[in-house]
PDB file of C-alpha atoms in Angstrom:
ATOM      1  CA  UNK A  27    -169.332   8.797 -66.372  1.00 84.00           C
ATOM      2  CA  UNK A  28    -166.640   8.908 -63.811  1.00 85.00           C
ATOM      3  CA  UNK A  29    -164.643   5.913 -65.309  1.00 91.00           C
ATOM      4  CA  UNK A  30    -164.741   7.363 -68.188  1.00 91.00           C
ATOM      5  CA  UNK A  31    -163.784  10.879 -67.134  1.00 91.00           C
ATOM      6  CA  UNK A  32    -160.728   9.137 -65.955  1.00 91.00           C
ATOM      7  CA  UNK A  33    -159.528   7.389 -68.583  1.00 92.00           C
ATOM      8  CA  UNK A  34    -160.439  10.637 -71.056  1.00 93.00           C
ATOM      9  CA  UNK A  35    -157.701  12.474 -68.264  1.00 93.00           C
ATOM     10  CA  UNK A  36    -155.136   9.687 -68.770  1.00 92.00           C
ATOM     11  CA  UNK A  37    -155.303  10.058 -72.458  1.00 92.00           C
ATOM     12  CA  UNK A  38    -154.871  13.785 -71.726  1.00 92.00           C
ATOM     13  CA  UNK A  39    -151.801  13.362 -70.308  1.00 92.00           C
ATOM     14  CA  UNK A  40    -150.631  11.273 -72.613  1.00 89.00           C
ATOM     15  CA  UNK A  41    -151.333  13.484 -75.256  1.00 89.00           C
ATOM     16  CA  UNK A  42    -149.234  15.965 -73.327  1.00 90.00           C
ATOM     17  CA  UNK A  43    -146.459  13.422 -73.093  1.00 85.00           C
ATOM     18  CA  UNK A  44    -146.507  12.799 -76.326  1.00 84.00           C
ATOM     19  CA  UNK A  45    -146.859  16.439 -77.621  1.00 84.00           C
ATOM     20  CA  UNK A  46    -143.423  16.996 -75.243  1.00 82.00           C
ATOM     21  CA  UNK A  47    -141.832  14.271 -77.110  1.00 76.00           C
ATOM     22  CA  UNK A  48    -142.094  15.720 -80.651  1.00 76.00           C
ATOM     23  CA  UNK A  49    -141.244  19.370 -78.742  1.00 77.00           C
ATOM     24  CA  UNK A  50    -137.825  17.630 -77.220  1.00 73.00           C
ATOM     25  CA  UNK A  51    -137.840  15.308 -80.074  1.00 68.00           C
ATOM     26  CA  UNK A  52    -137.454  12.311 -77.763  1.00 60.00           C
ATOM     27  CA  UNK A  53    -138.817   9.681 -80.585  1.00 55.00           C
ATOM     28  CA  UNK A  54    -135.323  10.391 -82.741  1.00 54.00           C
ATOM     29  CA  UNK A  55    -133.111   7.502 -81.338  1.00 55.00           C
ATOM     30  CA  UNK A  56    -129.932   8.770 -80.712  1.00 54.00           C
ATOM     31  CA  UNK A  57    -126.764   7.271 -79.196  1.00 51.00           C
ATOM     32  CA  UNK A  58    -126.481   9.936 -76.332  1.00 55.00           C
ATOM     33  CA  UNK A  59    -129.201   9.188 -75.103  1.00 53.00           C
ATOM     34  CA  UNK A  60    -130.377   5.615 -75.105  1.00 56.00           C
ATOM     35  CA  UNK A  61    -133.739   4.946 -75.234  1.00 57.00           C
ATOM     36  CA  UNK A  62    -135.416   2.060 -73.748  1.00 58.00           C
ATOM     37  CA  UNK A  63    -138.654   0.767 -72.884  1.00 57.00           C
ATOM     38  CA  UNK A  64    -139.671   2.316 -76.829  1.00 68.00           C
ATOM     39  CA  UNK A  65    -143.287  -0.172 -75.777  1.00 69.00           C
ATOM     40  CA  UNK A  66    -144.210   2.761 -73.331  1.00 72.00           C
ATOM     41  CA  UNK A  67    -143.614   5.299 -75.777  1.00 73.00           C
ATOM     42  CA  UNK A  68    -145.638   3.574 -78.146  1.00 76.00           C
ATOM     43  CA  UNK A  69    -148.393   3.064 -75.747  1.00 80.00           C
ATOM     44  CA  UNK A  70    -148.628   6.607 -74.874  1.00 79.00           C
ATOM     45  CA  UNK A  71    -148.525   7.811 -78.630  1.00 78.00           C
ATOM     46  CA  UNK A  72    -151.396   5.596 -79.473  1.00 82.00           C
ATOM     47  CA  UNK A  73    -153.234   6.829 -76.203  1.00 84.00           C
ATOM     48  CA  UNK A  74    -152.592  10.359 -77.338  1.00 83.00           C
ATOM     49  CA  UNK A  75    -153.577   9.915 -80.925  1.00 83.00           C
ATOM     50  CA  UNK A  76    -156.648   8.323 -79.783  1.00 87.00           C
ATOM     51  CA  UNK A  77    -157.237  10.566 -76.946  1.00 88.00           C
ATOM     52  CA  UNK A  78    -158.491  13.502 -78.570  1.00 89.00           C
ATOM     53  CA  UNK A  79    -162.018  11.470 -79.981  1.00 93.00           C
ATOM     54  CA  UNK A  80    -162.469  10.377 -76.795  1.00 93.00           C
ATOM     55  CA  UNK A  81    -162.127  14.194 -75.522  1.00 93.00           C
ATOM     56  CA  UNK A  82    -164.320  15.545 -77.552  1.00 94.00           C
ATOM     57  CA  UNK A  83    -167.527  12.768 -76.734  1.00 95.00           C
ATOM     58  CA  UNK A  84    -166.324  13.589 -73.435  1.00 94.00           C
ATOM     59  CA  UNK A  85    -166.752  17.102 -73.435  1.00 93.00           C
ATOM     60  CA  UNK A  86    -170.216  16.742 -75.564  1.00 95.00           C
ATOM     61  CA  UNK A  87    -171.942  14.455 -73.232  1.00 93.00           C
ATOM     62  CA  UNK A  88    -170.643  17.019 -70.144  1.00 93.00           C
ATOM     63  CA  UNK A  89    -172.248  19.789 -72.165  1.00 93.00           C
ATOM     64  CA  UNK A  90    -175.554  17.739 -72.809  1.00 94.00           C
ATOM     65  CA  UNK A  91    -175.786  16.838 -69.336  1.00 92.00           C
ATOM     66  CA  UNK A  92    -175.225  20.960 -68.332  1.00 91.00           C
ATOM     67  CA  UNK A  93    -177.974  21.486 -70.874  1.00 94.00           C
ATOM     68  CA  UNK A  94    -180.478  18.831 -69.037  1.00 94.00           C
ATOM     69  CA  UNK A  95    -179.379  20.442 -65.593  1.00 90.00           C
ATOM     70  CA  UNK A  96    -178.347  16.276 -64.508  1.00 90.00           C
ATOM     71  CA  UNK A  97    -175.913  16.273 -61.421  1.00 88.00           C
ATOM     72  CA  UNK A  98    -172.441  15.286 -62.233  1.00 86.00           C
ATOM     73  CA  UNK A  99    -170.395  13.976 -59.770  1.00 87.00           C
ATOM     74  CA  UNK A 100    -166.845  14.697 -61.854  1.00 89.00           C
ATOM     75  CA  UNK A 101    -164.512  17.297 -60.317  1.00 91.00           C
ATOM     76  CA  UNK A 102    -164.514  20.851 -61.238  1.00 91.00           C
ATOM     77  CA  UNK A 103    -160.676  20.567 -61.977  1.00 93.00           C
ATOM     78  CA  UNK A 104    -161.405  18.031 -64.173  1.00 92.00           C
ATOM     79  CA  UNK A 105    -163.513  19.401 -66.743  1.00 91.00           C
ATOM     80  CA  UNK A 106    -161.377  22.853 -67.009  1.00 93.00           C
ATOM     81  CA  UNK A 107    -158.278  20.345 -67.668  1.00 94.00           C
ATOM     82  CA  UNK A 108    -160.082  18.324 -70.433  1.00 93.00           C
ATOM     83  CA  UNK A 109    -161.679  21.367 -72.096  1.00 92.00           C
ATOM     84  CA  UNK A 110    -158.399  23.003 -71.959  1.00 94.00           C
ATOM     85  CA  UNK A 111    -156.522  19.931 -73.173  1.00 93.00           C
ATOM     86  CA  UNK A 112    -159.233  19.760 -76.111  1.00 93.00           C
ATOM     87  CA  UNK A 113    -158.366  23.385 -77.295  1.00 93.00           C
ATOM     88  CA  UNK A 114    -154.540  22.427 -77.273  1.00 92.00           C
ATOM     89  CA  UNK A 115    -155.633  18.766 -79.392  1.00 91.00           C
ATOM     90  CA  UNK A 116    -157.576  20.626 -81.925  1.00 91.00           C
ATOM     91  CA  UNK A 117    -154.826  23.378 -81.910  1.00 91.00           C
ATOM     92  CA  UNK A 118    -152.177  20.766 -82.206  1.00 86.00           C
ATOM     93  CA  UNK A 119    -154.073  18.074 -84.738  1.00 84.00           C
ATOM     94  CA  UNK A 120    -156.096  20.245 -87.218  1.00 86.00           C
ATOM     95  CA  UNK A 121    -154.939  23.781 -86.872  1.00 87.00           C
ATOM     96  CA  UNK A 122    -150.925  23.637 -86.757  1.00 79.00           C
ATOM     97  CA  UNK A 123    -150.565  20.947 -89.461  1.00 69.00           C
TER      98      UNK A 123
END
């Protein structure tokens, strides 16, 4: 559960990198501002797009482990982040579109 907690926090952040892209509009290319490495961009896209499933399993099986009263050894920090980053991804991918 701690790998995965992890990796469900590093799609997190990608999600908010990739939510401050489309704010900034950072995925236009424009010849001010050259962008390279587009391969990163792309990774953290998918990461974010793919991110929020990911999330949400994550934030069940925390909730079904609260529920059985099983010990988890996952930061305090973290879960607030992820459940907050969850509101903001179903905000963002079912609620503003």
């Amino acid at each position: 559960m701690r790998f995965f907690s992890k990796f469900v926090f590093i799609c997190n952040v990608c999600f908010l990198v990739s939510a401050c892209m489309v704010f900034f509009k950072l995925y236009i290319n424009d010849t001010k501002f050259p962008q390279p490495l587009n391969f990163v961009k792309g990774t953290v896209v998918i990461l974010a797009e793919f991110g929020w499933i990911l999330n949400f399993i994550f934030v069940l099986l925390v909730l079904v482990f609260l529920l059985l009263r099983k010990k988890l050894n996952i930061p305090h920090w973290l879960l607030v982040f992820n459940g907050a980053v969850l509101l903001l991804q179903i905000w963002y991918f079912f609620i503003s579109k």
